[in-house]
PDB file of C-alpha atoms in Angstrom:
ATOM      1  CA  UNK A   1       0.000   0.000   0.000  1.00 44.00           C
ATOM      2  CA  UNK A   2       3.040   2.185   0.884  1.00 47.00           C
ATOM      3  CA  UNK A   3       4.544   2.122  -2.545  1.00 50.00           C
ATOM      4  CA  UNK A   4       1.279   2.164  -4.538  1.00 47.00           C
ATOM      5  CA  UNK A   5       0.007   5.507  -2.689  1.00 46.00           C
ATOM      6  CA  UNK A   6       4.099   6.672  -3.163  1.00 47.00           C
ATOM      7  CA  UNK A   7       3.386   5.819  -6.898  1.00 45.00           C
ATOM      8  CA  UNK A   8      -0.418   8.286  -7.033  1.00 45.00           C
ATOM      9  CA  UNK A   9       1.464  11.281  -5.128  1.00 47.00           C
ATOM     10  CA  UNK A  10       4.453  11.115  -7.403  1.00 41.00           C
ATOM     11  CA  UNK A  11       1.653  10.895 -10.608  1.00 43.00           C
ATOM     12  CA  UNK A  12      -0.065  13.656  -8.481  1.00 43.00           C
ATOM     13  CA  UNK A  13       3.218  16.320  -8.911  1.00 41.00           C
ATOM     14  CA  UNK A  14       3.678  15.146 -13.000  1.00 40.00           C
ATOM     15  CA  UNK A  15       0.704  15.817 -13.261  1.00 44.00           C
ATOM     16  CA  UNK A  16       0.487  19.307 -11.712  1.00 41.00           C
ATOM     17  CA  UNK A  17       3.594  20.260 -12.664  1.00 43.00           C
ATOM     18  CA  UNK A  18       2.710  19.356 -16.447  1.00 48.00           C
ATOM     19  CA  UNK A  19      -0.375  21.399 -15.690  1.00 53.00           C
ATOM     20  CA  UNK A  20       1.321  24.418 -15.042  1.00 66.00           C
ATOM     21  CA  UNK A  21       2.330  27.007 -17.636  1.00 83.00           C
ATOM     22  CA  UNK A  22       5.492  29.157 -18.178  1.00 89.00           C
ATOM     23  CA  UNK A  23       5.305  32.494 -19.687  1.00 89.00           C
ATOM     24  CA  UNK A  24       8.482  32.270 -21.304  1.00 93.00           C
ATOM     25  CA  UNK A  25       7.874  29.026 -23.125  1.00 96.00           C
ATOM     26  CA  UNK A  26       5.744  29.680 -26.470  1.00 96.00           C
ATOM     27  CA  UNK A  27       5.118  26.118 -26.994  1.00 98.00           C
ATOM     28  CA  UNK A  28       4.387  23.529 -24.205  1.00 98.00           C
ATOM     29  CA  UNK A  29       3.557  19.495 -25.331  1.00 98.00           C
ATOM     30  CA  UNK A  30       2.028  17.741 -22.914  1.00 97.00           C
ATOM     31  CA  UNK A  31       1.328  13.603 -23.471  1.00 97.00           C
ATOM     32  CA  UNK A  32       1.072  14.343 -27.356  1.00 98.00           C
ATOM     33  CA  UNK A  33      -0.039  11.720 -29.275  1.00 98.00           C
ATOM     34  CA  UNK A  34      -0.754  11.348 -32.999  1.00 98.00           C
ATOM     35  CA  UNK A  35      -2.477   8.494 -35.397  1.00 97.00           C
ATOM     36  CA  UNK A  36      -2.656   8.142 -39.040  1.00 96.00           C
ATOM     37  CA  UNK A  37      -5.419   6.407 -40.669  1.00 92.00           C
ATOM     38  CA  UNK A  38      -7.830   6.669 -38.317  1.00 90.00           C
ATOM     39  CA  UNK A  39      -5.999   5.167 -35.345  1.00 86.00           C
ATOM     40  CA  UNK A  40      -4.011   2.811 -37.244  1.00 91.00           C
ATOM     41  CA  UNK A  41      -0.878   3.835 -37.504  1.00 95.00           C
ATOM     42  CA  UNK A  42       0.354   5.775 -34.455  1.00 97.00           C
ATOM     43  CA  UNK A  43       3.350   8.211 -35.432  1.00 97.00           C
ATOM     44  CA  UNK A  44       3.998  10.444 -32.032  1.00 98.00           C
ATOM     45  CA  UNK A  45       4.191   8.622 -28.497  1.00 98.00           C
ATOM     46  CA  UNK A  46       3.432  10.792 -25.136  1.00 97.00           C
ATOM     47  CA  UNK A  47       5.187  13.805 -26.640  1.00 98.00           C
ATOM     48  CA  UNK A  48       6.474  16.470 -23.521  1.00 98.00           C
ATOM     49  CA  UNK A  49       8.768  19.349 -24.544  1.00 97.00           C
ATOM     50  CA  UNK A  50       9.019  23.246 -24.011  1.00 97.00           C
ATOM     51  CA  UNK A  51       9.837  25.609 -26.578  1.00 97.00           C
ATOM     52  CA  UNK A  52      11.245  28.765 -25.373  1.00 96.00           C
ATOM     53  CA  UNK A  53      10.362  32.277 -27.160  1.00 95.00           C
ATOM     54  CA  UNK A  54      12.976  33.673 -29.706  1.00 94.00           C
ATOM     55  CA  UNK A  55      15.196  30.622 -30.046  1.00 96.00           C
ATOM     56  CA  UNK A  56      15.983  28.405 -32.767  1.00 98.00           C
ATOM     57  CA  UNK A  57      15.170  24.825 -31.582  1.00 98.00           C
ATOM     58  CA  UNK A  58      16.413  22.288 -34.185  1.00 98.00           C
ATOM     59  CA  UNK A  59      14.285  18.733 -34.572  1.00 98.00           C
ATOM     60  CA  UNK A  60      16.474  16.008 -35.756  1.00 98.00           C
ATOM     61  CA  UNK A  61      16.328  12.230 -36.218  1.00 97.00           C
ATOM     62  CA  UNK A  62      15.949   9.736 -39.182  1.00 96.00           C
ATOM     63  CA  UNK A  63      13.220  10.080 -41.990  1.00 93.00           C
ATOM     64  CA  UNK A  64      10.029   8.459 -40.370  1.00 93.00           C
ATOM     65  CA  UNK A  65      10.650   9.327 -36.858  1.00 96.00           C
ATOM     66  CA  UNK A  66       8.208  11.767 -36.299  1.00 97.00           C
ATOM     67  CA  UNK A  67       9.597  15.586 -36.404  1.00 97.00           C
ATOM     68  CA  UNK A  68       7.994  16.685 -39.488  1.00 97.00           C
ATOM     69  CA  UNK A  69       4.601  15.240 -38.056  1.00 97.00           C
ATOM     70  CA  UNK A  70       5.160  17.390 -35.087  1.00 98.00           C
ATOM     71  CA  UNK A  71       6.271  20.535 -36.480  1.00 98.00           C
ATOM     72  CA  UNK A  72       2.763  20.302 -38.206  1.00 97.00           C
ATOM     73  CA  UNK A  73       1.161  19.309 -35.209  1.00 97.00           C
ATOM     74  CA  UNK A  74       2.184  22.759 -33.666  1.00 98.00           C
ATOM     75  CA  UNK A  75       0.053  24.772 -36.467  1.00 96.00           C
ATOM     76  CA  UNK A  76      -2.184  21.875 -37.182  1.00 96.00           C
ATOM     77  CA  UNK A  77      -1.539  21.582 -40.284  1.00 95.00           C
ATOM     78  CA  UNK A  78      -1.898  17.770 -39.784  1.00 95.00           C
ATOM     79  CA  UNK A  79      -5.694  18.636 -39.400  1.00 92.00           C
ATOM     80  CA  UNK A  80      -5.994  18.805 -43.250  1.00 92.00           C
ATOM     81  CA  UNK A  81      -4.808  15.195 -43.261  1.00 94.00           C
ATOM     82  CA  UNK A  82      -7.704  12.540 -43.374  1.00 94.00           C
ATOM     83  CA  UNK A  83      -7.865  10.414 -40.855  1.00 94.00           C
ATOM     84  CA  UNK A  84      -5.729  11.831 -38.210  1.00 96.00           C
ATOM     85  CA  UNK A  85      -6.571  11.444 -34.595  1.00 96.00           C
ATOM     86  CA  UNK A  86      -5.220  13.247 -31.378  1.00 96.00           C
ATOM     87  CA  UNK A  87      -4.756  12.600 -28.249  1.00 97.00           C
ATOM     88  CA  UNK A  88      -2.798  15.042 -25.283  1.00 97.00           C
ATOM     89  CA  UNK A  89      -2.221  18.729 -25.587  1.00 97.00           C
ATOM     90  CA  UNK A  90       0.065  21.210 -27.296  1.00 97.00           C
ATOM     91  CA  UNK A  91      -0.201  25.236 -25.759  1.00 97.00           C
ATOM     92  CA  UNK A  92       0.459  27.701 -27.193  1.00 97.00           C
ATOM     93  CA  UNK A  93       1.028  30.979 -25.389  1.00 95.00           C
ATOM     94  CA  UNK A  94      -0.659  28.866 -22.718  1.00 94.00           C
ATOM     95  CA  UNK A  95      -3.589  28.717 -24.644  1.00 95.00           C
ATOM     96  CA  UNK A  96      -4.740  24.909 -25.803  1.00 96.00           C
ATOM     97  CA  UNK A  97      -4.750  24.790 -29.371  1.00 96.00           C
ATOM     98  CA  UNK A  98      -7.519  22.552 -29.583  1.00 93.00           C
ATOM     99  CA  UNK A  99      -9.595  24.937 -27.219  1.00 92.00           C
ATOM    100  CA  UNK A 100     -12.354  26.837 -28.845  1.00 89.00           C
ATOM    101  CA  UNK A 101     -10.497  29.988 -27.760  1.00 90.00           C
ATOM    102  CA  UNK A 102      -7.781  29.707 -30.396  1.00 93.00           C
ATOM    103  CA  UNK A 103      -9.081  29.680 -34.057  1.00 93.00           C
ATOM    104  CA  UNK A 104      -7.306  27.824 -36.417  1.00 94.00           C
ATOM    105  CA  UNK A 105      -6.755  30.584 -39.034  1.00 92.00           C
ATOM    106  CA  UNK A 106      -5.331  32.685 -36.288  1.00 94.00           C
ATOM    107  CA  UNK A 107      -2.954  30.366 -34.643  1.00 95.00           C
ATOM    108  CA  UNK A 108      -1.653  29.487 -38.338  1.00 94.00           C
ATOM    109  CA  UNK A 109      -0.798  33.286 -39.221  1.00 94.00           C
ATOM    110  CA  UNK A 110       0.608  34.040 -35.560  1.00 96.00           C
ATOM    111  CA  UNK A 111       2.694  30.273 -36.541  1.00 97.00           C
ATOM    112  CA  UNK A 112       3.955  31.084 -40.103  1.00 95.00           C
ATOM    113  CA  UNK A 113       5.445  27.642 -42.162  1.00 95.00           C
ATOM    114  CA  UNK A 114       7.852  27.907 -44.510  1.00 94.00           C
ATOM    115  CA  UNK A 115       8.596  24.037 -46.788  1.00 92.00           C
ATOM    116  CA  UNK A 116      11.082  22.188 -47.781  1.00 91.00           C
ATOM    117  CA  UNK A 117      10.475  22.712 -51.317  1.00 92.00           C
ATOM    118  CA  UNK A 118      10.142  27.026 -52.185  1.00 93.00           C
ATOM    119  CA  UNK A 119       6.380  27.366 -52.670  1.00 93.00           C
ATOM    120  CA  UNK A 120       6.148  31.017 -54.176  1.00 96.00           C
ATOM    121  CA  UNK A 121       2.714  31.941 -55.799  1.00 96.00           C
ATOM    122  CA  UNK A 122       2.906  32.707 -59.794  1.00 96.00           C
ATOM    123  CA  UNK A 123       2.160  35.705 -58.974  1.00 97.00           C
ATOM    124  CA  UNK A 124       4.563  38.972 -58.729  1.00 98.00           C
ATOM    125  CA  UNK A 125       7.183  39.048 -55.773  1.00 98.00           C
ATOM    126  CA  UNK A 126       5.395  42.407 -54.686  1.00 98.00           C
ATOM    127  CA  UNK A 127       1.718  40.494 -54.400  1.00 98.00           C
ATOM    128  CA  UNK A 128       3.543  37.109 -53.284  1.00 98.00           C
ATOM    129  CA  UNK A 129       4.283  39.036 -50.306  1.00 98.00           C
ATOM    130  CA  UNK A 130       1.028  41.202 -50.029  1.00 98.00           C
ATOM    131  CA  UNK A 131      -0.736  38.313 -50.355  1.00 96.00           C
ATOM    132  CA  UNK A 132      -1.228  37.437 -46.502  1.00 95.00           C
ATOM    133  CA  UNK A 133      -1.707  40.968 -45.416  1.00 96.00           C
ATOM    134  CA  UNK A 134      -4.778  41.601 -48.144  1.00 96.00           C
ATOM    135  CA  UNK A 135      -6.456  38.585 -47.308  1.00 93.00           C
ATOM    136  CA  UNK A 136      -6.226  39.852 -43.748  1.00 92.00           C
ATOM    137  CA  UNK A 137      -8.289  43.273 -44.842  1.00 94.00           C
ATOM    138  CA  UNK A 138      -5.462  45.710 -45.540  1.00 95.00           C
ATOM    139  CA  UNK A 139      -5.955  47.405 -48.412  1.00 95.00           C
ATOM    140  CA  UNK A 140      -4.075  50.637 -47.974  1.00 97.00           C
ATOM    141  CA  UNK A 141      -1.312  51.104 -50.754  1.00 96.00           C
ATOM    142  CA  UNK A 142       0.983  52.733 -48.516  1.00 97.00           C
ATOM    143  CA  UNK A 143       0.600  50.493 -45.665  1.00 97.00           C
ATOM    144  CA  UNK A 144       1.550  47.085 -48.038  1.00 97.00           C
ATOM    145  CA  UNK A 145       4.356  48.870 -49.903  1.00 98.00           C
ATOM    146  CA  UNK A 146       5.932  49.378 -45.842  1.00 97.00           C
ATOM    147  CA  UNK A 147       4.697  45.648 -44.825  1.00 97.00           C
ATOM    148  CA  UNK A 148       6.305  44.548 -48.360  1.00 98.00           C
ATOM    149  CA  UNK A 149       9.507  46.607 -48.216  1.00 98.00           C
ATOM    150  CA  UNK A 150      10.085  45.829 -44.439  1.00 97.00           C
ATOM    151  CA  UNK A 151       9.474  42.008 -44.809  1.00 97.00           C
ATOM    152  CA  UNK A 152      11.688  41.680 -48.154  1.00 97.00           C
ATOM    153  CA  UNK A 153      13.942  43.533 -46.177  1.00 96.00           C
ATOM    154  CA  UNK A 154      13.751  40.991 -43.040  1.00 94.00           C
ATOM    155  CA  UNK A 155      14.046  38.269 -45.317  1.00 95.00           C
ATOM    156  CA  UNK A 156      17.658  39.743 -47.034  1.00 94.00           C
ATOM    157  CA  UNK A 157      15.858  39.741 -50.179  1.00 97.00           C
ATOM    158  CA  UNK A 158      15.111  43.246 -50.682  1.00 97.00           C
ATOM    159  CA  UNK A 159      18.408  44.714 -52.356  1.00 96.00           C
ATOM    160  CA  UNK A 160      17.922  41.910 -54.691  1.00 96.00           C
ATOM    161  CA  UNK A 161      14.304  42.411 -55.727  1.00 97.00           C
ATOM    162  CA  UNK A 162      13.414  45.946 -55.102  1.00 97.00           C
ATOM    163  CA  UNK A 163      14.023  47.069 -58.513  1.00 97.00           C
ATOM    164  CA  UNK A 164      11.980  44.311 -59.701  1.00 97.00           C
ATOM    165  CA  UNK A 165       8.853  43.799 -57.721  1.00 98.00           C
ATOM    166  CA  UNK A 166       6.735  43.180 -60.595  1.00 98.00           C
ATOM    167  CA  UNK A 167       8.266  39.930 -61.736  1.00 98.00           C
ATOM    168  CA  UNK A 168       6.976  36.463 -61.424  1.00 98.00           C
ATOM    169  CA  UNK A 169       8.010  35.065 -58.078  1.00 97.00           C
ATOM    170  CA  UNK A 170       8.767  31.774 -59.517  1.00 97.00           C
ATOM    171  CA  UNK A 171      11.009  33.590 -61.762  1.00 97.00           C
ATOM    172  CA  UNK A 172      13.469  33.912 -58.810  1.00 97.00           C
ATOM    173  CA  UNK A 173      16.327  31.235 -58.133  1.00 96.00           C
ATOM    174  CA  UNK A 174      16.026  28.527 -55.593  1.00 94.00           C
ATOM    175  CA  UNK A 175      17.348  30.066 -52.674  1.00 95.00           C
ATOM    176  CA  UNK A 176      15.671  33.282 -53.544  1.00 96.00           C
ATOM    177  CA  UNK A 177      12.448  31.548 -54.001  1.00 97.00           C
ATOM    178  CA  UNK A 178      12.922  30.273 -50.606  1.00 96.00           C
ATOM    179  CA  UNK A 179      13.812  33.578 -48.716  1.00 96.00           C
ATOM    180  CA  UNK A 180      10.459  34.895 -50.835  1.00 97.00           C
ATOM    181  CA  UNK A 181       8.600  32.496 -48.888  1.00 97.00           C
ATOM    182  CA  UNK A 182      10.196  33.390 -45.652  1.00 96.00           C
ATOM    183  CA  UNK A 183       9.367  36.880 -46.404  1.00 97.00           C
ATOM    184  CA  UNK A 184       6.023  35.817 -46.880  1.00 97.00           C
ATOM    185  CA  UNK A 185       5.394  34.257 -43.469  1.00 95.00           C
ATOM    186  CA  UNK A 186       6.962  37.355 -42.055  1.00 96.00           C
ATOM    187  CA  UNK A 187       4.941  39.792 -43.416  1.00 97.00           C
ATOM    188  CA  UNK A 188       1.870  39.106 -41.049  1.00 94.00           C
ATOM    189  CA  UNK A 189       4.288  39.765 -38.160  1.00 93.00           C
ATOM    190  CA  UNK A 190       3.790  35.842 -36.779  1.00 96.00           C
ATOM    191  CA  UNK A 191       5.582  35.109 -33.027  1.00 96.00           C
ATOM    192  CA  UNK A 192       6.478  31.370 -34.203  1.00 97.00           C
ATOM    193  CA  UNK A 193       8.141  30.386 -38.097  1.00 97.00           C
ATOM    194  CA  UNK A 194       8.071  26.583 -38.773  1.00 97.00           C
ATOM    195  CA  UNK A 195      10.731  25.559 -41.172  1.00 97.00           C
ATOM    196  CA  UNK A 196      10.641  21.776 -42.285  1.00 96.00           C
ATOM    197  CA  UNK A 197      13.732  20.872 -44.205  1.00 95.00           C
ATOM    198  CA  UNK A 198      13.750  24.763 -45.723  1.00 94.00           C
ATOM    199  CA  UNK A 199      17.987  24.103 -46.963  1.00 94.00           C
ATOM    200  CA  UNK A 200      17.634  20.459 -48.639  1.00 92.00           C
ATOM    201  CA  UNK A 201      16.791  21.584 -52.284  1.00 88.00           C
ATOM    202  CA  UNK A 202      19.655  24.318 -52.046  1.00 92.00           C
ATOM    203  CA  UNK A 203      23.160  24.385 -53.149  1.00 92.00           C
ATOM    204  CA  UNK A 204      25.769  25.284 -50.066  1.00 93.00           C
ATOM    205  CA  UNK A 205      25.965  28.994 -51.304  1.00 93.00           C
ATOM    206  CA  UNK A 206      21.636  29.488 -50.888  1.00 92.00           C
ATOM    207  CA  UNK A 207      21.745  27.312 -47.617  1.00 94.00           C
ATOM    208  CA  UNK A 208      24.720  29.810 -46.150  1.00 95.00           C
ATOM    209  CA  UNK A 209      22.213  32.310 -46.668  1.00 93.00           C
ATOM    210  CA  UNK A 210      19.083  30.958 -45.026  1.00 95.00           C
ATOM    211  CA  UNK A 211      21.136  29.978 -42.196  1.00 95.00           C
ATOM    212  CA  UNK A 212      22.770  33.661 -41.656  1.00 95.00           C
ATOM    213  CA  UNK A 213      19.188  34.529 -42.103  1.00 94.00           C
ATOM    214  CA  UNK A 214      17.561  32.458 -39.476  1.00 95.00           C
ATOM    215  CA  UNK A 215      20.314  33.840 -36.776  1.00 94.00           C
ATOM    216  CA  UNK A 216      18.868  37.134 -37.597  1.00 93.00           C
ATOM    217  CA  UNK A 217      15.621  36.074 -37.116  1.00 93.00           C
ATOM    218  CA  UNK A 218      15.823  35.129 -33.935  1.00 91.00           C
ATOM    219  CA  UNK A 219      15.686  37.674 -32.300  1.00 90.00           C
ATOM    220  CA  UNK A 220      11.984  38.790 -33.454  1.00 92.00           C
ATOM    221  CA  UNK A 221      10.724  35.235 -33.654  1.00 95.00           C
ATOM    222  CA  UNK A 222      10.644  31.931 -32.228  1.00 97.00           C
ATOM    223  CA  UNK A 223      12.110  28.926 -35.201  1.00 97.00           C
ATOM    224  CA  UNK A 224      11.443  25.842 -35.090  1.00 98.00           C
ATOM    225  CA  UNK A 225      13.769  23.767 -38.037  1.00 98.00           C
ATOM    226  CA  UNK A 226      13.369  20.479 -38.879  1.00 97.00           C
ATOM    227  CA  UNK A 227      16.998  19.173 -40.803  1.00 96.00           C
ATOM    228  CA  UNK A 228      18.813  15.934 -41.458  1.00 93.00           C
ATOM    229  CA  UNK A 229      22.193  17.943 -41.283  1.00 94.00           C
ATOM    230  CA  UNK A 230      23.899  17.861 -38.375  1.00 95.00           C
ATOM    231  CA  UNK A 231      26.138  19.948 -38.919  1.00 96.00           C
ATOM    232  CA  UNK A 232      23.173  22.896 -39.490  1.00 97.00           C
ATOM    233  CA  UNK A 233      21.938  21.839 -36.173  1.00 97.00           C
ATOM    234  CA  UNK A 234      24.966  22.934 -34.769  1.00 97.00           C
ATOM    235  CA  UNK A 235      25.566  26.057 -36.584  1.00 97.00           C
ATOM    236  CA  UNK A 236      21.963  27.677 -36.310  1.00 97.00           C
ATOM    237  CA  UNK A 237      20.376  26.368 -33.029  1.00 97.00           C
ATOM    238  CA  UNK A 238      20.524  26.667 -29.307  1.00 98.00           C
ATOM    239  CA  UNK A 239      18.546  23.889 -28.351  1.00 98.00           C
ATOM    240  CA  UNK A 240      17.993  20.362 -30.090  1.00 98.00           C
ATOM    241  CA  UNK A 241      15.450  17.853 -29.945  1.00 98.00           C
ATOM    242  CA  UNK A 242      16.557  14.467 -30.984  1.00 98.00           C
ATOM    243  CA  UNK A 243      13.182  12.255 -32.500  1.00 98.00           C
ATOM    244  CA  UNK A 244      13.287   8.732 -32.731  1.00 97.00           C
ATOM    245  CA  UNK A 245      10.457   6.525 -33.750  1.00 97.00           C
ATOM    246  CA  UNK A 246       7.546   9.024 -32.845  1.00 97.00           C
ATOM    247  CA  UNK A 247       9.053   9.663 -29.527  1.00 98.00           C
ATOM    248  CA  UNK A 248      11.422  13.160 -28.033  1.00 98.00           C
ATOM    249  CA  UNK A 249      14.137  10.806 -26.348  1.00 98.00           C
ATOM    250  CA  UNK A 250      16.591  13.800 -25.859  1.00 98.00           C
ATOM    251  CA  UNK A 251      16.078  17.102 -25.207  1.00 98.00           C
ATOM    252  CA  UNK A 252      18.500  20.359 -24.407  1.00 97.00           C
ATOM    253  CA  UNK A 253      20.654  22.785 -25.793  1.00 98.00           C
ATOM    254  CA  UNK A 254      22.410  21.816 -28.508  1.00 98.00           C
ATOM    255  CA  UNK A 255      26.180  22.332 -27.064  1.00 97.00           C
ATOM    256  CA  UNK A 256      24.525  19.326 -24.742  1.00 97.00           C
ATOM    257  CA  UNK A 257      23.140  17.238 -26.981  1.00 97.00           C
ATOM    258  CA  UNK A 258      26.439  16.788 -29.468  1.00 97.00           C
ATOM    259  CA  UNK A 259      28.953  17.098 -26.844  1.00 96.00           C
ATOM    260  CA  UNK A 260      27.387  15.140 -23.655  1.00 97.00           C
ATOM    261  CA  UNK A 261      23.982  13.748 -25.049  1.00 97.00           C
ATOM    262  CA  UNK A 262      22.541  11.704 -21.523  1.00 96.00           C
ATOM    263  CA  UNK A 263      21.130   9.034 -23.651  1.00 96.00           C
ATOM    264  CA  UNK A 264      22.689   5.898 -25.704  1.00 96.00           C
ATOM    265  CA  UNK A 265      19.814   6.431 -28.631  1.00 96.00           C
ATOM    266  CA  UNK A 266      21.368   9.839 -28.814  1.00 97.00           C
ATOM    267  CA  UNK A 267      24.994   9.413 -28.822  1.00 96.00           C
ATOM    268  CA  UNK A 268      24.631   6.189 -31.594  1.00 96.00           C
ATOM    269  CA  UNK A 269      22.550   8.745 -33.966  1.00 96.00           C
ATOM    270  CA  UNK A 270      24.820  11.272 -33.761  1.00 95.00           C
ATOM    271  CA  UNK A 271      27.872   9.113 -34.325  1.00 92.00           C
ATOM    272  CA  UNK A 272      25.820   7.437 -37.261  1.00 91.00           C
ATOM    273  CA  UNK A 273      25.320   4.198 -35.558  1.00 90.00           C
ATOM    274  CA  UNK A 274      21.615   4.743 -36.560  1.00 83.00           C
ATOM    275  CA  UNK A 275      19.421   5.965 -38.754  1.00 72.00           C
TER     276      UNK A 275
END
């Protein structure tokens, strides 16, 4: 009887300390699960990690284990996806995003995504950028030329474009095309920018650049990258989460996790014993 009632009050603290909220955290997972085809196929297992405001947390892991699926989880994105079923929370600014107090469209502007492969609109790089802010009501010429100008500008792209606003977006080059659709995100002033795989399709030159870009970044939003390298890992951010088969098995800043990672899972990924 001792060790079973020493077993509830110790489920009792998790519990109420998983509860609890802190203000500095923009994301909180707590017990997140996730199914595809309608319960079939579970891909995320009892998911429990903070995410800290204006860092760059890297996800990492092999393909399959799970970090892409929870990136999208933290927009729900995955709710466009038949057949997926949820079970545990995610918070966002300590708000549940599966309360009826955060709507959908909102949470997905104030939680910008930018994809692995450069999705610009074949439209001009001017309305490519507009786009979000119209469909939000603003109409005013002046204030989109500002929100354009100042989000090209955020995204390093304006010195290249600015003479050439009018031109196809899709008319840019890859890495270009990529910082458009950074740009894009930006421009309705979101607090969190997702960024699954944004450097794969790029040549070392582009992916210098999005990387110098996301250390800028930082320090007006919270970034969330999802990568295969390493190495990127360890250049861009300060903490890491390692993913393997659906589940966070390490978590803490990234100095920690290459240098001293606590568990075995960890330390054979890194030193490509798996994968």
């Amino acid at each position: 009887m001792t060790n079973l009632f020493k077993r509830k009050k110790e489920d009792e603290i998790l519990n109420e300390n998983l509860s609890t909220h802190d203000d500095k955290n923009v994301f909180e997972a707590r017990n997140f699960n996730l199914w595809y085809r309608n319960g079939q196929k579970q891909a995320l297992f009892n998911i429990n990690i903070d995410i800290e405001r204006n860092k760059v947390i890297s996800f990492i892991g092999p393909s399959g284990c799970g970090k892409s699926t929870f990136l999208r989880s933290l927009n729900r994105m995955n709710d466009l996806i038949d057949g997926v079923k949820t079970k545990g929370d995610i918070f966002f600014n300590n708000t549940n995003i599966k309360s009826k107090k955060m709507d959908v469209t909102d949470l997905r502007t104030k939680v910008g995504m930018v994809f692995q492969k450069a999705t610009p609109f074949p439209i001009s790089i001017y309305e490519n950028v507009a786009y979000g802010p119209k469909s939000h009501g603003i109409k005013n010429k002046k204030v989109l030329d500002e929100i354009v100008e100042q989000a090209l500008k955020d995204a390093a792209l304006w010195d290249d474009v600015k003479d050439h606003l009018n031109d196809l977006g899709t008319s840019l080059s890859g890495g270009q095309q990529q910082r458009l659709c950074i740009a894009r995100a930006i421009a309705l002033k979101p607090d969190v920018l997702l960024m699954d795989e944004p450097t794969s399709a790029l040549d070392p030159i582009a992916t210098s650049k999005i990387e110098d870009l996301v250390l800028k970044l930082k320090d007006k939003y919270t970034i969330i990258i999802v990568t295969h390298s390493m190495a990127q890992a360890q250049r861009i951010s300060d903490n890491t989460a390692f993913f393997y088969e659906g589940k966070v098995i390490e978590y803490g800043t990234t100095k920690q996790i290459f240098m001293r990672p606590r568990e075995k899972r960890t330390n054979d990924y890194i030193n490509g014993r798996i994968g």
